[in-house]
PDB file of C-alpha atoms in Angstrom:
ATOM      1  CA  UNK U 989      -0.013  -0.115   0.061  1.00  0.00           C
ATOM      2  CA  UNK U 990       1.252   3.597  -1.036  1.00  0.00           C
ATOM      3  CA  UNK U 991       0.012   6.725   0.416  1.00  0.00           C
ATOM      4  CA  UNK U 992       0.050   9.175  -2.543  1.00  0.00           C
ATOM      5  CA  UNK U 993      -0.570  12.956  -1.445  1.00  0.00           C
ATOM      6  CA  UNK U 994      -2.014  15.514  -3.873  1.00  0.00           C
ATOM      7  CA  UNK U 995      -1.529  19.251  -3.062  1.00  0.00           C
ATOM      8  CA  UNK U 996      -3.018  21.906  -5.215  1.00  0.00           C
ATOM      9  CA  UNK U 997      -3.094  25.634  -5.071  1.00  0.00           C
ATOM     10  CA  UNK U 998      -5.006  27.948  -7.491  1.00  0.00           C
ATOM     11  CA  UNK U 999      -2.808  30.865  -8.235  1.00  0.00           C
ATOM     12  CA  UNK U1000       0.912  31.340  -8.941  1.00  0.00           C
ATOM     13  CA  UNK U1001       1.421  33.613  -5.734  1.00  0.00           C
ATOM     14  CA  UNK U1002       0.237  30.788  -3.366  1.00  0.00           C
ATOM     15  CA  UNK U1003       2.318  27.789  -2.248  1.00  0.00           C
ATOM     16  CA  UNK U1004       1.951  24.253  -1.512  1.00  0.00           C
ATOM     17  CA  UNK U1005       4.362  23.966   1.638  1.00  0.00           C
ATOM     18  CA  UNK U1006       1.618  23.620   4.249  1.00  0.00           C
ATOM     19  CA  UNK U1007      -0.071  20.994   2.222  1.00  0.00           C
ATOM     20  CA  UNK U1008       3.184  19.003   1.585  1.00  0.00           C
ATOM     21  CA  UNK U1009       4.164  19.013   5.012  1.00  0.00           C
ATOM     22  CA  UNK U1010       0.898  17.797   6.234  1.00  0.00           C
ATOM     23  CA  UNK U1011       0.885  14.978   3.642  1.00  0.00           C
ATOM     24  CA  UNK U1012       4.344  13.970   4.699  1.00  0.00           C
ATOM     25  CA  UNK U1013       3.367  13.913   8.261  1.00  0.00           C
ATOM     26  CA  UNK U1014       0.548  11.573   7.301  1.00  0.00           C
ATOM     27  CA  UNK U1015       3.085   9.344   5.653  1.00  0.00           C
ATOM     28  CA  UNK U1016       2.848   9.933   2.160  1.00  0.00           C
ATOM     29  CA  UNK U1017       5.722   8.555   0.052  1.00  0.00           C
ATOM     30  CA  UNK U1018       4.704  10.142  -3.183  1.00  0.00           C
ATOM     31  CA  UNK U1019       3.313  13.756  -3.418  1.00  0.00           C
ATOM     32  CA  UNK U1020       2.472  15.560  -6.588  1.00  0.00           C
ATOM     33  CA  UNK U1021       1.663  19.110  -6.455  1.00  0.00           C
ATOM     34  CA  UNK U1022       0.201  21.590  -9.034  1.00  0.00           C
ATOM     35  CA  UNK U1023      -1.201  25.218  -9.540  1.00  0.00           C
ATOM     36  CA  UNK U1024      -4.413  24.829 -11.211  1.00  0.00           C
ATOM     37  CA  UNK U1025      -7.940  25.729 -10.587  1.00  0.00           C
ATOM     38  CA  UNK U1026     -10.253  23.029  -9.022  1.00  0.00           C
ATOM     39  CA  UNK U1027     -13.269  24.322 -11.148  1.00  0.00           C
ATOM     40  CA  UNK U1028     -12.777  21.472 -13.518  1.00  0.00           C
ATOM     41  CA  UNK U1029     -10.284  18.597 -14.160  1.00  0.00           C
ATOM     42  CA  UNK U1030      -8.964  20.127 -17.273  1.00  0.00           C
ATOM     43  CA  UNK U1031      -5.540  21.051 -17.222  1.00  0.00           C
ATOM     44  CA  UNK U1032      -4.774  19.127 -13.991  1.00  0.00           C
ATOM     45  CA  UNK U1033      -1.935  16.951 -15.065  1.00  0.00           C
ATOM     46  CA  UNK U1034      -0.696  15.821 -11.801  1.00  0.00           C
ATOM     47  CA  UNK U1035      -4.054  14.608 -10.674  1.00  0.00           C
ATOM     48  CA  UNK U1036      -4.402  12.592 -13.870  1.00  0.00           C
ATOM     49  CA  UNK U1037      -1.041  11.083 -13.320  1.00  0.00           C
ATOM     50  CA  UNK U1038      -1.908  10.073  -9.745  1.00  0.00           C
ATOM     51  CA  UNK U1039      -5.072   8.527 -11.047  1.00  0.00           C
ATOM     52  CA  UNK U1040      -3.431   6.621 -13.697  1.00  0.00           C
ATOM     53  CA  UNK U1041      -0.711   5.315 -11.280  1.00  0.00           C
ATOM     54  CA  UNK U1042      -3.084   4.119  -8.581  1.00  0.00           C
ATOM     55  CA  UNK U1043      -2.741   0.316  -7.848  1.00  0.00           C
ATOM     56  CA  UNK U1044      -5.026  -1.852  -5.598  1.00  0.00           C
ATOM     57  CA  UNK U1045      -4.860  -0.816  -1.804  1.00  0.00           C
ATOM     58  CA  UNK U1046      -3.112   2.570  -2.627  1.00  0.00           C
ATOM     59  CA  UNK U1047      -4.511   5.542  -0.669  1.00  0.00           C
ATOM     60  CA  UNK U1048      -4.917   9.074  -2.303  1.00  0.00           C
ATOM     61  CA  UNK U1049      -4.723  11.607   0.295  1.00  0.00           C
ATOM     62  CA  UNK U1050      -5.532  15.494   0.222  1.00  0.00           C
ATOM     63  CA  UNK U1051      -5.631  18.047   3.138  1.00  0.00           C
ATOM     64  CA  UNK U1052      -8.914  19.399   2.270  1.00  0.00           C
ATOM     65  CA  UNK U1053     -11.802  18.235  -0.216  1.00  0.00           C
ATOM     66  CA  UNK U1054     -11.579  21.576  -1.875  1.00  0.00           C
ATOM     67  CA  UNK U1055      -8.087  20.751  -2.996  1.00  0.00           C
ATOM     68  CA  UNK U1056      -9.169  17.742  -4.869  1.00  0.00           C
ATOM     69  CA  UNK U1057     -12.374  19.457  -6.587  1.00  0.00           C
ATOM     70  CA  UNK U1058     -15.149  22.201  -6.218  1.00  0.00           C
ATOM     71  CA  UNK U1059     -17.742  19.985  -8.095  1.00  0.00           C
ATOM     72  CA  UNK U1060     -19.754  17.224  -6.477  1.00  0.00           C
ATOM     73  CA  UNK U1061     -19.557  15.402  -9.914  1.00  0.00           C
ATOM     74  CA  UNK U1062     -15.795  15.770 -10.081  1.00  0.00           C
ATOM     75  CA  UNK U1063     -15.212  14.515  -6.528  1.00  0.00           C
ATOM     76  CA  UNK U1064     -17.505  11.588  -7.104  1.00  0.00           C
ATOM     77  CA  UNK U1065     -15.747  10.737 -10.315  1.00  0.00           C
ATOM     78  CA  UNK U1066     -12.491  10.790  -8.594  1.00  0.00           C
ATOM     79  CA  UNK U1067     -13.964   8.478  -5.792  1.00  0.00           C
ATOM     80  CA  UNK U1068     -15.280   6.264  -8.581  1.00  0.00           C
ATOM     81  CA  UNK U1069     -11.882   6.221 -10.304  1.00  0.00           C
ATOM     82  CA  UNK U1070     -10.110   5.207  -7.020  1.00  0.00           C
ATOM     83  CA  UNK U1071     -12.671   2.533  -6.544  1.00  0.00           C
ATOM     84  CA  UNK U1072     -12.041   1.202 -10.044  1.00  0.00           C
ATOM     85  CA  UNK U1073      -8.349   0.695  -9.226  1.00  0.00           C
ATOM     86  CA  UNK U1074      -9.003  -0.901  -5.734  1.00  0.00           C
ATOM     87  CA  UNK U1075      -7.707   2.252  -4.028  1.00  0.00           C
ATOM     88  CA  UNK U1076      -9.093   4.670  -1.425  1.00  0.00           C
ATOM     89  CA  UNK U1077      -9.375   8.461  -1.037  1.00  0.00           C
ATOM     90  CA  UNK U1078      -8.847  10.175   2.232  1.00  0.00           C
ATOM     91  CA  UNK U1079      -9.428  13.813   3.253  1.00  0.00           C
ATOM     92  CA  UNK U1080      -7.544  14.871   6.344  1.00  0.00           C
ATOM     93  CA  UNK U1081      -9.610  18.019   7.237  1.00  0.00           C
ATOM     94  CA  UNK U1082     -12.180  16.815   8.225  1.00  0.00           C
ATOM     95  CA  UNK U1083     -10.973  13.426   8.311  1.00  0.00           C
ATOM     96  CA  UNK U1084     -12.973  11.228   5.916  1.00  0.00           C
ATOM     97  CA  UNK U1085     -12.128   8.020   4.104  1.00  0.00           C
ATOM     98  CA  UNK U1086     -13.596   5.830   1.354  1.00  0.00           C
ATOM     99  CA  UNK U1087     -12.519   2.961   3.169  1.00  0.00           C
ATOM    100  CA  UNK U1088     -16.008   2.541   4.651  1.00  0.00           C
ATOM    101  CA  UNK U1089     -19.393   3.181   3.462  1.00  0.00           C
ATOM    102  CA  UNK U1090     -20.029   6.121   5.938  1.00  0.00           C
ATOM    103  CA  UNK U1091     -17.003   8.054   4.265  1.00  0.00           C
ATOM    104  CA  UNK U1092     -18.687   7.974   0.933  1.00  0.00           C
ATOM    105  CA  UNK U1093     -21.933   9.596   2.213  1.00  0.00           C
ATOM    106  CA  UNK U1094     -19.916  12.310   4.050  1.00  0.00           C
ATOM    107  CA  UNK U1095     -17.795  12.873   0.948  1.00  0.00           C
ATOM    108  CA  UNK U1096     -20.877  13.307  -1.188  1.00  0.00           C
ATOM    109  CA  UNK U1097     -22.269  15.890   1.330  1.00  0.00           C
ATOM    110  CA  UNK U1098     -19.022  17.725   1.511  1.00  0.00           C
ATOM    111  CA  UNK U1099     -18.593  17.825  -2.335  1.00  0.00           C
ATOM    112  CA  UNK U1100     -21.859  19.465  -2.469  1.00  0.00           C
ATOM    113  CA  UNK U1101     -20.963  21.994   0.073  1.00  0.00           C
ATOM    114  CA  UNK U1102     -17.680  22.622  -1.752  1.00  0.00           C
ATOM    115  CA  UNK U1103     -19.694  23.162  -4.951  1.00  0.00           C
ATOM    116  CA  UNK U1104     -22.304  25.483  -3.046  1.00  0.00           C
ATOM    117  CA  UNK U1105     -19.111  27.338  -1.572  1.00  0.00           C
ATOM    118  CA  UNK U1106     -17.776  27.885  -5.015  1.00  0.00           C
ATOM    119  CA  UNK U1107     -21.172  29.647  -6.146  1.00  0.00           C
ATOM    120  CA  UNK U1108     -21.191  31.745  -3.320  1.00  0.00           C
ATOM    121  CA  UNK U1109     -17.646  32.937  -3.988  1.00  0.00           C
ATOM    122  CA  UNK U1110     -18.609  33.747  -7.628  1.00  0.00           C
ATOM    123  CA  UNK U1111     -21.690  35.599  -6.791  1.00  0.00           C
ATOM    124  CA  UNK U1112     -19.672  37.789  -3.987  1.00  0.00           C
ATOM    125  CA  UNK U1113     -16.994  38.345  -6.854  1.00  0.00           C
ATOM    126  CA  UNK U1114     -19.724  39.453  -9.374  1.00  0.00           C
ATOM    127  CA  UNK U1115     -21.359  41.705  -6.705  1.00  0.00           C
ATOM    128  CA  UNK U1116     -18.082  43.408  -5.800  1.00  0.00           C
ATOM    129  CA  UNK U1117     -17.263  43.961  -9.680  1.00  0.00           C
ATOM    130  CA  UNK U1118     -20.560  45.505 -10.235  1.00  0.00           C
ATOM    131  CA  UNK U1119     -20.187  47.784  -7.328  1.00  0.00           C
ATOM    132  CA  UNK U1120     -16.717  48.723  -8.462  1.00  0.00           C
ATOM    133  CA  UNK U1121     -18.008  49.424 -11.959  1.00  0.00           C
ATOM    134  CA  UNK U1122     -21.007  51.556 -10.411  1.00  0.00           C
ATOM    135  CA  UNK U1123     -18.533  53.651  -8.489  1.00  0.00           C
ATOM    136  CA  UNK U1124     -16.084  54.021 -11.618  1.00  0.00           C
ATOM    137  CA  UNK U1125     -13.141  52.229  -9.971  1.00  0.00           C
ATOM    138  CA  UNK U1126     -13.161  48.884 -11.642  1.00  0.00           C
ATOM    139  CA  UNK U1127     -10.110  48.425 -13.736  1.00  0.00           C
ATOM    140  CA  UNK U1128     -10.579  44.800 -14.893  1.00  0.00           C
ATOM    141  CA  UNK U1129      -8.362  41.900 -13.828  1.00  0.00           C
ATOM    142  CA  UNK U1130      -4.826  42.065 -13.081  1.00  0.00           C
ATOM    143  CA  UNK U1131      -2.609  42.296 -16.097  1.00  0.00           C
ATOM    144  CA  UNK U1132      -0.578  38.886 -16.496  1.00  0.00           C
ATOM    145  CA  UNK U1133       1.176  39.672 -19.846  1.00  0.00           C
ATOM    146  CA  UNK U1134       3.278  42.867 -20.467  1.00  0.00           C
ATOM    147  CA  UNK U1135       2.377  43.726 -24.132  1.00  0.00           C
ATOM    148  CA  UNK U1136       5.739  45.563 -24.678  1.00  0.00           C
ATOM    149  CA  UNK U1137       7.629  42.473 -23.651  1.00  0.00           C
ATOM    150  CA  UNK U1138       5.281  40.397 -26.034  1.00  0.00           C
ATOM    151  CA  UNK U1139       6.152  42.878 -28.916  1.00  0.00           C
ATOM    152  CA  UNK U1140      10.086  42.781 -28.016  1.00  0.00           C
ATOM    153  CA  UNK U1141      10.077  38.984 -28.172  1.00  0.00           C
ATOM    154  CA  UNK U1142       8.188  39.157 -31.477  1.00  0.00           C
ATOM    155  CA  UNK U1143      10.629  41.331 -33.057  1.00  0.00           C
ATOM    156  CA  UNK U1144      13.625  38.921 -31.998  1.00  0.00           C
ATOM    157  CA  UNK U1145      11.541  35.956 -33.444  1.00  0.00           C
TER     158      UNK U1145
END
């Protein structure tokens, strides 16, 4: 049995260190980490690699359910994929595991809560943007690409 940890953060300015330390403390011998949104499974190559790698009796561990997914459907699909490989999923905070039937029920409820929380976050964000627009202070999202740098790179090929 191998304990495989998965650590995920959403943005480049966040780090995985707290999650990695907790997963190591729980005995994970393999830890994969990535920076990607949990809104969907698209672009989450490390999670895909873990799910492909799982063997019977392996245990996939995450520190919190929202590190795994924000959609009930995604979480349940991941649980199903673990089941298909004879592996289990363990969430450390709050502690829930799919090694028993009760854990599956709790994970389903927690997945629904995570999805609902994501909806609340998006609604608050939309409300904040609308208020900022009405006040004339909205400037859009943070610029991620420097247009001058792009043009300079284009010039040199």
